[in-house]
Coordinates of C-alpha atoms and ligand atoms in Angstrom, one line a residue:
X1 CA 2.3 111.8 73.3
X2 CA 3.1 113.0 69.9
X3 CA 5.8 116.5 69.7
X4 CA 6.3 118.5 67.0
X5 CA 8.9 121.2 66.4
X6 CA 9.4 123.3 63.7
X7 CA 13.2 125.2 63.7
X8 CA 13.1 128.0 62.2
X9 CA 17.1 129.2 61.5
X10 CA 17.8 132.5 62.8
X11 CA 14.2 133.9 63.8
X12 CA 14.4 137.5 65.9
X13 CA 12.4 137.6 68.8
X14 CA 11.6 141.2 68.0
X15 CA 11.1 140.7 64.4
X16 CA 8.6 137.6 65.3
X17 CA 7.0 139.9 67.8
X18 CA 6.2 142.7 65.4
X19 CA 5.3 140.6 62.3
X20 CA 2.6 138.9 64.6
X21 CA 1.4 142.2 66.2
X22 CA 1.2 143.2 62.3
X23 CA -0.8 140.0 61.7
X24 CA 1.8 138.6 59.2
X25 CA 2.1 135.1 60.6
X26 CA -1.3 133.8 61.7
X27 CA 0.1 130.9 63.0
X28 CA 2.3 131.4 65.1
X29 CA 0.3 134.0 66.4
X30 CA -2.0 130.9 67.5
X31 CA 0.7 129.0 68.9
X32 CA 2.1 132.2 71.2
X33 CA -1.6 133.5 72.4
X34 CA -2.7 129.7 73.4
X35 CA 0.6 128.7 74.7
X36 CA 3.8 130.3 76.0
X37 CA 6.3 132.5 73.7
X38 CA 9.9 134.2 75.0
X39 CA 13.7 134.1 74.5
X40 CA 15.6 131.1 73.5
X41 CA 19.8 131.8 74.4
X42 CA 22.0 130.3 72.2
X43 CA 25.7 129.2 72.7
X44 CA 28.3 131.2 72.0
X45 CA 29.1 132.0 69.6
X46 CA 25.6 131.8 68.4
X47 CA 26.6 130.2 65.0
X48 CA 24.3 127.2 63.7
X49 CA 26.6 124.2 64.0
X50 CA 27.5 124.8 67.6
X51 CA 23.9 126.1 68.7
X52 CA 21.8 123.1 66.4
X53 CA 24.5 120.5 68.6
X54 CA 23.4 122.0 72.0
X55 CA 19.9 121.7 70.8
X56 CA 20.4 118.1 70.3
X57 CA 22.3 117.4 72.9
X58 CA 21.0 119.4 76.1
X59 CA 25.0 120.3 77.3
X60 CA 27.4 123.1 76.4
X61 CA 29.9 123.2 73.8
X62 CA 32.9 122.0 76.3
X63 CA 30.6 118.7 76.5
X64 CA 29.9 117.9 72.9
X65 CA 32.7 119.3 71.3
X66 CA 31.5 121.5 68.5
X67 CA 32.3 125.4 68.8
X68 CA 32.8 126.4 65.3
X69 CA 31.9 125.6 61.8
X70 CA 35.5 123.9 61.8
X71 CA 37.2 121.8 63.7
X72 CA 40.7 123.2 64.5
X73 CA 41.8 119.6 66.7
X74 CA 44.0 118.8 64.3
X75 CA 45.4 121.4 62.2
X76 CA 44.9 124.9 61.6
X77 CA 42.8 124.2 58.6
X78 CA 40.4 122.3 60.3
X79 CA 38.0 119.5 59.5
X80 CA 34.2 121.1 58.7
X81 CA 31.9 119.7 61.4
X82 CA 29.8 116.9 60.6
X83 CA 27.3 114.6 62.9
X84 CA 30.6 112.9 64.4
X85 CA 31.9 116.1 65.7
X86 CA 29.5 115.6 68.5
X87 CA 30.5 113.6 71.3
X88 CA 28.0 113.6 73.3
X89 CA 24.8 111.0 73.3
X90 CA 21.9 113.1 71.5
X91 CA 18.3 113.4 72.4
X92 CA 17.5 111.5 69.2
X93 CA 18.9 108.7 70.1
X94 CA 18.1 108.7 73.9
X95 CA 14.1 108.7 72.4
X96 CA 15.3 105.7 70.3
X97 CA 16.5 103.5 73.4
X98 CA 13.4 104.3 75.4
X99 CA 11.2 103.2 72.7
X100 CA 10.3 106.3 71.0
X101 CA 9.9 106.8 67.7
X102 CA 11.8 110.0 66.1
X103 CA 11.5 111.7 62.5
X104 CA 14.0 114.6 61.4
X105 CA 14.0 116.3 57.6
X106 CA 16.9 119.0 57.4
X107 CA 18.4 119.6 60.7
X108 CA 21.9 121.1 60.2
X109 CA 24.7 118.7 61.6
X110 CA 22.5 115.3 61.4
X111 CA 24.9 113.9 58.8
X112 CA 25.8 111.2 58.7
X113 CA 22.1 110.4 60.0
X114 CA 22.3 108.4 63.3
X115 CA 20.1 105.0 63.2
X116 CA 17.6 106.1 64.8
X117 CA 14.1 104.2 65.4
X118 CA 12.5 105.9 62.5
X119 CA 14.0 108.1 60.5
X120 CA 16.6 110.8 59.3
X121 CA 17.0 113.1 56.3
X122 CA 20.2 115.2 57.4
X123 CA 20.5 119.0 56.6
X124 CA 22.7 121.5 55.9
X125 CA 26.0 120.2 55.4
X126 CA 25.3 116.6 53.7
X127 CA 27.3 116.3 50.8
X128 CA 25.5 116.2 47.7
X129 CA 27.4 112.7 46.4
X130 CA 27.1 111.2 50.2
X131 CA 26.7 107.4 50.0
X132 CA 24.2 107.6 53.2
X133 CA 22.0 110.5 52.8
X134 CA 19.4 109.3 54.7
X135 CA 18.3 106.8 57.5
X136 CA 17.2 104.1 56.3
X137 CA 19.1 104.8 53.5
X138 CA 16.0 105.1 50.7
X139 CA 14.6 107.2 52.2
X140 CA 16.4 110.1 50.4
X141 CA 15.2 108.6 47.3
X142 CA 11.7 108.3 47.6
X143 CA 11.4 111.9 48.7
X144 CA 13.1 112.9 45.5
X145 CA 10.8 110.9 43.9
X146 CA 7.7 112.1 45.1
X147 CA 8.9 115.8 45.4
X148 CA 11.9 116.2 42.8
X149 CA 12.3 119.9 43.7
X150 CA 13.4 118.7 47.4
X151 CA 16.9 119.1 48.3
X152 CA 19.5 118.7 51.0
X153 CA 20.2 122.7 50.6
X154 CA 18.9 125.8 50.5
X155 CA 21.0 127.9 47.9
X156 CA 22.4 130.9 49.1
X157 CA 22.7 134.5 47.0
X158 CA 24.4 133.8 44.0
X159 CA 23.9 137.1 42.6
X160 CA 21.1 138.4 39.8
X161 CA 17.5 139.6 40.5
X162 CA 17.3 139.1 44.8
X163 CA 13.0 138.8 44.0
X164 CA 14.0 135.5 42.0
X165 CA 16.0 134.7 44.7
X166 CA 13.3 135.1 47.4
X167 CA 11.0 132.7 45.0
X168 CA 13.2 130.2 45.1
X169 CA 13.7 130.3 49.2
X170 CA 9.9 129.9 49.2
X171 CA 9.3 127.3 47.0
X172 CA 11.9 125.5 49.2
X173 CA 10.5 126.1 52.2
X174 CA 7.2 124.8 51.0
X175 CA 8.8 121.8 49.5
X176 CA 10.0 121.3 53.3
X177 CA 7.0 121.7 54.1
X178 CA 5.2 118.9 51.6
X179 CA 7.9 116.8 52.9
X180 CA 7.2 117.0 56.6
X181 CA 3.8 116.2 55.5
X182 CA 4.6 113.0 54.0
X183 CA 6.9 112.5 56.3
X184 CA 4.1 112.7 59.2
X185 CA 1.8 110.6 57.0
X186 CA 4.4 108.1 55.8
X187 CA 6.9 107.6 58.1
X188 CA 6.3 108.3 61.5
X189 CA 2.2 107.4 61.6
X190 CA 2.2 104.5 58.8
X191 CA 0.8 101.1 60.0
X192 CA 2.9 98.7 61.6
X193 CA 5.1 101.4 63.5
X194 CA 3.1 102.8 66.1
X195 CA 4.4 104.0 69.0
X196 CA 3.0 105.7 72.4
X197 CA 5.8 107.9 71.9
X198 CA 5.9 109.8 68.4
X199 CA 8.4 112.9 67.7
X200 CA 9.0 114.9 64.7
X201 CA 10.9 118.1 63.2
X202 CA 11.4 120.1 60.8
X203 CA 13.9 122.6 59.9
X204 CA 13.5 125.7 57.7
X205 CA 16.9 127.2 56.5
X206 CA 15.9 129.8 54.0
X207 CA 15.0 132.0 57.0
X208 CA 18.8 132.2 58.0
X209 CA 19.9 132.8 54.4
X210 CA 17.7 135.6 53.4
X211 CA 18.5 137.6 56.5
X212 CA 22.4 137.3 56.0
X213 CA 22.3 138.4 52.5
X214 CA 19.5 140.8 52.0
X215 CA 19.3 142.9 55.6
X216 CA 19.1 146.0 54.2
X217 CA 17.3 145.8 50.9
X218 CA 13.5 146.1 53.3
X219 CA 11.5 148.9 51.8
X220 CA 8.7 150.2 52.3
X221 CA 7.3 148.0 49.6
X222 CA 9.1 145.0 49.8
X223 CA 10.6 143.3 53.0
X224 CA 11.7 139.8 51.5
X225 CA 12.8 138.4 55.0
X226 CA 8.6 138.7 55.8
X227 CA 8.3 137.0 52.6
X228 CA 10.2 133.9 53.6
X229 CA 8.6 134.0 57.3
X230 CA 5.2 134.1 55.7
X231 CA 6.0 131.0 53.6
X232 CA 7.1 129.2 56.4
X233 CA 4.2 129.8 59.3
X234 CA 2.1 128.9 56.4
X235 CA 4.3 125.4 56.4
X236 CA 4.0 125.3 60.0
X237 CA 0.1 125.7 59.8
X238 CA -0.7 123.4 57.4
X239 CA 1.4 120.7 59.3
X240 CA 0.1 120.8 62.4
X241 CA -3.4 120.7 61.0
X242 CA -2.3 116.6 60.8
X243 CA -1.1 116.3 64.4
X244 CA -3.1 114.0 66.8
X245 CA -5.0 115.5 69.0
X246 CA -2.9 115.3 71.5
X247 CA 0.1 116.6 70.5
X248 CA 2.8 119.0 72.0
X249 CA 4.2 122.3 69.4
X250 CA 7.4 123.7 70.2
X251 CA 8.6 126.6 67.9
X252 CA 12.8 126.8 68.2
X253 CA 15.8 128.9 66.5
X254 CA 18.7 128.4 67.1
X255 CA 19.7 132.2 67.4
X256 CA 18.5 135.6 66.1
X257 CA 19.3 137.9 63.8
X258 CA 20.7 141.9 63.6
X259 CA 22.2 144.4 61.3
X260 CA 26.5 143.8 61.3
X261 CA 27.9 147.4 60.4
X262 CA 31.5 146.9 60.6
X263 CA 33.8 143.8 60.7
X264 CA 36.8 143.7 63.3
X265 CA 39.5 141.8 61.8
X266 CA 40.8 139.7 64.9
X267 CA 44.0 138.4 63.3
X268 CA 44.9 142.0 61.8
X269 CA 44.2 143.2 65.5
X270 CA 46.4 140.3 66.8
X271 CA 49.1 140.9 64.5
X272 CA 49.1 144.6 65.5
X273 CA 49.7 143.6 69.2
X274 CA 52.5 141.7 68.3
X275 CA 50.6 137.7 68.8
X276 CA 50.6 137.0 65.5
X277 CA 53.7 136.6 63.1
X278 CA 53.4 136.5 59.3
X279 CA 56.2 134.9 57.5
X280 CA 59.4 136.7 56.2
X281 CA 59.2 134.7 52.6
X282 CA 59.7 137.2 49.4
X283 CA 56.0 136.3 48.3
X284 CA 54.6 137.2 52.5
X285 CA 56.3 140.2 51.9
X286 CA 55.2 141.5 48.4
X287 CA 51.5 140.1 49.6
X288 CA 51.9 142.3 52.8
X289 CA 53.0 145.7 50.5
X290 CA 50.3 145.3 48.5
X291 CA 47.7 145.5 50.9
X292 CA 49.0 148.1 52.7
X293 CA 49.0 149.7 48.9
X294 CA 45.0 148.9 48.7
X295 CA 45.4 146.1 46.3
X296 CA 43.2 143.6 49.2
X297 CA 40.3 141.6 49.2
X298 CA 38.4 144.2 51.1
X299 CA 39.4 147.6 48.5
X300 CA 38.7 144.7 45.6
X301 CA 35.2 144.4 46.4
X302 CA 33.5 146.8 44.6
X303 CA 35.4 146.3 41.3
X304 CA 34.6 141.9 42.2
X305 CA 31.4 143.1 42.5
X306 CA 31.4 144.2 38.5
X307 CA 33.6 142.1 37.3
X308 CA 32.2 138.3 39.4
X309 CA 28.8 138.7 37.0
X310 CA 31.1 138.8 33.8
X311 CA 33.2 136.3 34.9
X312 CA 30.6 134.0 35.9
X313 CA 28.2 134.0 32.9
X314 CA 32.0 132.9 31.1
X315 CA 31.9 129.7 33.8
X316 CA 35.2 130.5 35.1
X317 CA 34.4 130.6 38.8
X318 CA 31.2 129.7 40.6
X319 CA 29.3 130.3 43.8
X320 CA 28.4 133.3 45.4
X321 CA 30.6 136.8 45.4
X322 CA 31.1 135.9 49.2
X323 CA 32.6 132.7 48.1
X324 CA 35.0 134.8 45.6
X325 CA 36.4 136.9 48.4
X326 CA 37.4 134.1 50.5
X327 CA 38.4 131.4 47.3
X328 CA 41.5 129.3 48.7
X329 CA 42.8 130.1 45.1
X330 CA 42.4 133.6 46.1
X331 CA 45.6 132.9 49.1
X332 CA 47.8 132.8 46.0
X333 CA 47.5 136.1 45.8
X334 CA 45.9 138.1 49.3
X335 CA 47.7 137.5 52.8
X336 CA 45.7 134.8 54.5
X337 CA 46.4 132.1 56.8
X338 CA 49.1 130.6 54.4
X339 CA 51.6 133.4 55.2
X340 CA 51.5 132.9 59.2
X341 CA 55.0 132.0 60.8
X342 CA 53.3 129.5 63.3
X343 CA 56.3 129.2 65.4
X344 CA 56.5 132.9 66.1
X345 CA 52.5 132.7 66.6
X346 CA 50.9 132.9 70.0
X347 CA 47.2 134.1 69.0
X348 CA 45.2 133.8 66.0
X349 CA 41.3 133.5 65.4
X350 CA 39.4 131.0 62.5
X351 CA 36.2 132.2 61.0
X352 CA 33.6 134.1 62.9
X353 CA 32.2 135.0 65.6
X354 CA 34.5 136.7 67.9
X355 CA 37.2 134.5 69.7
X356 CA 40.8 134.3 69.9
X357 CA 42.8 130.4 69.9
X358 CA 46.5 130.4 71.7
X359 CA 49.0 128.1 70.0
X360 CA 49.3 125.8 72.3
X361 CA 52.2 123.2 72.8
X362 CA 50.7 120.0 72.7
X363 CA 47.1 121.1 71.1
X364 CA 48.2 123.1 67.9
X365 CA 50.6 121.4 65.4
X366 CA 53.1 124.1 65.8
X367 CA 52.2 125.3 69.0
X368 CA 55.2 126.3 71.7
X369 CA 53.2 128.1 74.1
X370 CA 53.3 126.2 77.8
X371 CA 52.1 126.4 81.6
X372 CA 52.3 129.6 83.0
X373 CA 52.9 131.4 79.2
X374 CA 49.1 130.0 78.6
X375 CA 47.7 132.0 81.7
X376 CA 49.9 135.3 81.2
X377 CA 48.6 135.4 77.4
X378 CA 45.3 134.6 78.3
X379 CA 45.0 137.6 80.9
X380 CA 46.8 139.9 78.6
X381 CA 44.9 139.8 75.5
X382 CA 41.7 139.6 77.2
X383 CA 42.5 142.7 79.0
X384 CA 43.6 144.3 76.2
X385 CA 40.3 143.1 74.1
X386 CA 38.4 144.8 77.1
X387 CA 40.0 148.5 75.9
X388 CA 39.5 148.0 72.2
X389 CA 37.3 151.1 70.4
X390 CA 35.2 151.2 67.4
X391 CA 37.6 153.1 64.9
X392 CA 36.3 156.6 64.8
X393 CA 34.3 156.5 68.0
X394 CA 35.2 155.8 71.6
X395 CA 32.5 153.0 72.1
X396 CA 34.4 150.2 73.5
X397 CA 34.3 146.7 71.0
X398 CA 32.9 144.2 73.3
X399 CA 30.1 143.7 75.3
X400 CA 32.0 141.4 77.3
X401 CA 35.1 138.9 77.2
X402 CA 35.4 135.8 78.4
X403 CA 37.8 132.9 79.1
X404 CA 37.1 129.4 77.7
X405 CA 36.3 128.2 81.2
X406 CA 34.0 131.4 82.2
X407 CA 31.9 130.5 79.3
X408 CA 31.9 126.3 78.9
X409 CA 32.5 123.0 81.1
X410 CA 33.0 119.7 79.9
X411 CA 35.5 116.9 79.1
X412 CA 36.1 119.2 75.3
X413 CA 37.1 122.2 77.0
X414 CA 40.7 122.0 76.0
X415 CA 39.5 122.3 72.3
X416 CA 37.6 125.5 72.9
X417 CA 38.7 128.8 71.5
X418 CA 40.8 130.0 74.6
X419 CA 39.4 134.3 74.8
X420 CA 35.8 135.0 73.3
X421 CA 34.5 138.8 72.9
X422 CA 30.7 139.3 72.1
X423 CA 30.5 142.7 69.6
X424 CA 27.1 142.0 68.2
X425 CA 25.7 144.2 70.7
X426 CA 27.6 147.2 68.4
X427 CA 26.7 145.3 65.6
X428 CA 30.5 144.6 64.8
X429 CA 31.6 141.0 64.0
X430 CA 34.7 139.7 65.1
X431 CA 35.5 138.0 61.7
X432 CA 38.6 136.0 62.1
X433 CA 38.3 134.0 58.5
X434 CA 41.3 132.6 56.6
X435 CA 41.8 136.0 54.5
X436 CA 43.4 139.1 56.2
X437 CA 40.9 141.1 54.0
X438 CA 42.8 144.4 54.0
X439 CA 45.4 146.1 56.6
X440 CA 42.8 147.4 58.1
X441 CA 41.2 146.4 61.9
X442 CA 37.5 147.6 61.1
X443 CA 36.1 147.0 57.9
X444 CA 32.6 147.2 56.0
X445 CA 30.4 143.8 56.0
X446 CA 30.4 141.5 53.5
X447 CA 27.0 140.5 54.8
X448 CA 24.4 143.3 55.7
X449 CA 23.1 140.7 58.7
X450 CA 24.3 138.0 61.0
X451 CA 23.9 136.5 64.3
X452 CA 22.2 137.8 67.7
X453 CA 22.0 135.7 71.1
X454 CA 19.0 135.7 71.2
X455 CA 16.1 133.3 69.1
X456 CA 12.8 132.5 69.8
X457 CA 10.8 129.8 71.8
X458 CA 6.9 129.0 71.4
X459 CA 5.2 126.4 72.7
X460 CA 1.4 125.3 72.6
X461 CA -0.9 121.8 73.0
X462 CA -1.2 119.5 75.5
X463 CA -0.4 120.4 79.0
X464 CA 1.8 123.7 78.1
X465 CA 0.9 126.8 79.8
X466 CA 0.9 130.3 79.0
X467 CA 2.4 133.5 79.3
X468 CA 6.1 135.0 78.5
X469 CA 9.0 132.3 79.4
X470 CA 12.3 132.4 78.4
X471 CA 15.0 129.3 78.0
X472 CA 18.3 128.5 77.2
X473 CA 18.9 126.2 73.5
X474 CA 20.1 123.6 76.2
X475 CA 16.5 123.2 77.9
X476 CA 15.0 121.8 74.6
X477 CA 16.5 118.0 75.4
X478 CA 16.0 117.3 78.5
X479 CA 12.1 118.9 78.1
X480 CA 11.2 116.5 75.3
X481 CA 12.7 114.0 76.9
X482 CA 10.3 115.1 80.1
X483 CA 7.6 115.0 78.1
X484 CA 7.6 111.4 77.2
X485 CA 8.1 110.4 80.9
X486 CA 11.9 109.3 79.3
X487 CA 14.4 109.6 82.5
X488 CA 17.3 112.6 81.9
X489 CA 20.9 112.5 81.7
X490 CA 22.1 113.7 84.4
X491 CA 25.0 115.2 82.7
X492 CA 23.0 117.3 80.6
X493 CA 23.5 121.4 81.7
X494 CA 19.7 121.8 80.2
X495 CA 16.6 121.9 82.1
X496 CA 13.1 121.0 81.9
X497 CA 11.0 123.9 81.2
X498 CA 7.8 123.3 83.2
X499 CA 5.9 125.6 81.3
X500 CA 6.4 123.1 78.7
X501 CA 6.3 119.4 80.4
X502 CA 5.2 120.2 84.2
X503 CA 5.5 116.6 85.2
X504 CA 8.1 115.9 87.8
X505 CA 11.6 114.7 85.8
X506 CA 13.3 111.0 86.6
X507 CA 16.9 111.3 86.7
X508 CA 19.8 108.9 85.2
X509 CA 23.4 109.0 84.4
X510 CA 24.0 107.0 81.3
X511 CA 27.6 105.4 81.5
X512 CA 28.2 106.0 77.5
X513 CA 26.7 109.3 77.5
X514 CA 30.4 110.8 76.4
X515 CA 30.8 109.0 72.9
X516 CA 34.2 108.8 71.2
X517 CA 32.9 109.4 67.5
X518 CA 35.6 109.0 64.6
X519 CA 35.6 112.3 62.6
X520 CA 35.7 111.2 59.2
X521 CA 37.1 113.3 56.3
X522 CA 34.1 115.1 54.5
X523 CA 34.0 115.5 50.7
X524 CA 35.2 119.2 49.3
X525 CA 31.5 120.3 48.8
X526 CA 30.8 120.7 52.3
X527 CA 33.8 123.4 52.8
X528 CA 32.7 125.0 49.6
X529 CA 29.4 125.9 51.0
X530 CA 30.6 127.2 54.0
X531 CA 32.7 129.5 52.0
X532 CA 29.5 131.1 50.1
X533 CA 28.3 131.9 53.1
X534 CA 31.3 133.7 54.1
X535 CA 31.8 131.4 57.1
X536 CA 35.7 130.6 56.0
Ligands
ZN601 ZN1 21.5 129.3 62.3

């Protein structure tokens, strides 16, 4: 049995749909008409670090850990996620015990690689000056060799002309796709390492990226998010023309994608409510008449806008203009997370997408909340989340809100976020970054697009069947697990799709399934690309 999949970050359902119906993407056409094609859930929040770990790992966040682009364990700050944030076993190397053989180029939070039997170049979130960049370890090399435009990252907008821009996230995608190629060829089909059992993905990013920054510039002439897709089923195409003939297609994201018209600013809302406490320092106070006056991040923006070019072409700052509004240097000078009292905190949120974290005694560094204070807040502030309205409207905020243990199960669950609220549905963000932004509780996006719930699953080749069937991101695991006859954690939430892998599944319960992983400190680079993305 050979398995192929091919994530594609962020692909819409809907927009999938209608680009097919439209002919645009040829292949994947194929793959949905012979095989089956639906809804893939994600976590929540449906953010890539959290939704990719699921995806590897076939349980919820409360099993492996992961619920955020940080991780708040330890301080407020919080360590950015890497590979050892998961605690739980993954599907990777489950295939590895049993004999497999597994290849992965470029799958967000595979750093540092695993040593798997085969081989691993991470994604997203590798730092560039990382000692062990791939597994085995020259790995990394000899694809730079052989395709020196290949990289680790996918650059995000950095401002300039968005067509060049678009160009660039092509030519990346199809130097993924050369690489998976190779890869195949090389790697995971070469003499000497043949296996029964043969599994191999890819990961496009650029997909993600070009919908967050450039939403709303589709016109009638251009839509560069189709470009992109185009590039990619193209990639997809040409890379399962050299797949055995037996081989199993599975088409994955790990969330979709929508238009975000407003932000709502959790911490300014907390504050408001009377959870949050900034300090009573001289400088907390100046900071907190200025905003008030309009001199904040968010009124700033326009003028950044002009000025970030200028400054930039001088090579005083770089990154994106995202990474500009959110610059730690910029806390100098705009209230941010610096300027909390933590002991007269009880709520406060970190980064998007919509939740709420108690200080908790015991949890948080300065937390003092206890016992029965935990439950009261808990009940309060959801309540209260349940009445917000838009500004200007009476359409209430969220969807729905949900406690920690409504949402997630597992031995992590004390590190979850303690309140989530879903506003995507209103296409609103609960943004809860380091900056306060402005005084305000709704604001304008940064970003004209962000995440949905919902991504997409396709599946085609040997034994799959047909028809409309949809999945959760936890299903993937224990399904290609099924489909090499491998036996199943039991503690994984996932489970099989038989429209995928129909045979019946063996059962085990793997003593070191729960792994205690070391999270070790990750260079500054890794931070700094979350913060052009607008994820701090
Ligand atoms: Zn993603």
């Amino acid at each position: 049995m050979n398995i192929f999949v091919f994530g594609i970050d962020g692909a819409s359902p809907d927009l999938v749909n209608r680009w097919i119906g439209q002919g645009h993407l040829p292949n994947l056409e194929k793959i949905s008409r012979s095989g089956i094609s639906g809804k893939l859930k994600s976590t929540f929040p449906p953010l890539t670090g959290p939704a990719w770990s699921s995806f590897q790992t076939g349980v919820n966040p409360g099993k492996h850990g992961v619920y955020n682009w940080l991780d708040t364990s330890s301080s407020y700050e919080g360590k950015v996620i890497n590979s050892n944030s998961i605690r739980t076993k993954t599907v990777w190397s489950l295939i590895s015990t049993y004999g497999g053989r597994v290849g992965l180029l470029s799958l967000p939070v595979t750093y540092p690689p695993e040593k798997v039997n085969g081989f691993i170049v991470p994604g997203f979130l590798t730092p560039e000056n990382a000692s062990q960049r791939s597994h085995p370890k020259d790995l990394m090399r000899e694809l730079e060799d052989s395709f020196p435009e290949f990289d680790h990252y996918v650059r995000e907008y950095m401002g300039g002309s968005k067509k060049e821009w678009v160009g660039y996230l092509k030519r990346a995608a199809a130097s993924r796709g050369k690489a998976s190629r190779y890869l195949v060829k090389r790697h995971l089909f070469s003499s000497g390492s043949e296996s029964d059992n043969n599994l191999f993905m890819a990961h496009y990013f650029a997909t993600d990226l070009v919908q967050h920054f450039l939403w709303d510039e589709v016109t009638e002439d251009w839509d560069p998010r189709l470009d992109v897709f185009k590039q990619v089923d193209e990639e997809i195409g040409n890379t399962m023309e050299i797949a055995p003939d037996n081989s199993v297609f599975l088409i994955v994201s790990d969330h979709g994608f929508g238009p975000i018209d407003r932000i709502f600013n959790v911490n300014n809302w907390l504050r408001k409510e009377g959870y949050l406490t900034l300090e009573k320092s001289a400088k907390t106070l100046m900071k907190q008449t200025l905003s008030r006056l309009g001199l904040n991040q968010h009124r700033l923006k326009p003028l950044g806008e002009k000025i970030y070019p200028i400054v930039k072409n001088l090579g005083l700052v770089s990154g994106s203009i995202i990474n500009a509004s959110s610059h730690p240097a910029l806390k100098a000078f705009f209230l941010s997370d610096r300027d909390i009292d933590w002991s007269a905190t009880a709520a406060y949120s970190k980064s998007d997408i919509g939740h709420v974290r108690l200080n908790i005694a015991g949890r948080e560094s300065q937390g003092e909340l206890e016992g029965a204070d935990v439950n009261r807040l808990t009940g309060e502030i959801k309540e209260k989340l349940k009445e917000v309205r838009i500004a200007d409207t009476d359409q209430k905020l969220a969807e729905w809100v949900k406690t920690k243990e409504e949402l997630y199960c597992g031995p992590y669950l004390k590190d979850a976020p303690d309140i989530m609220f879903n506003s995507l549905k209103q296409n609103t963000l609960g943004f809860g970054a380091a900056m306060f932004l402005s005084d305000e509780l709704f604001n304008t996006p940064f970003k004209p697009g962000n995440h949905r719930r919902n991504g997409v699953l396709m599946a085609t080749g040997s034994g799959v069947g047909s028809g409309n069937v949809n999945a959760e991101i936890m299903d993937i695991a224990p399904t290609l697990l099924n489909l090499f006859s491998f036996p199943i954690p039991e503690q994984m939430d996932g489970e099989v799709i038989r429209a995928i892998s129909s045979s019946e599944p063996r059962y085990s319960r793997p003593e070191d399934f729960y792994r205690s992983r070391e999270i070790r400190e990750v260079p500054e680079d890794s931070r700094k690309k979350l913060e052009n993305l607008g994820y701090l």
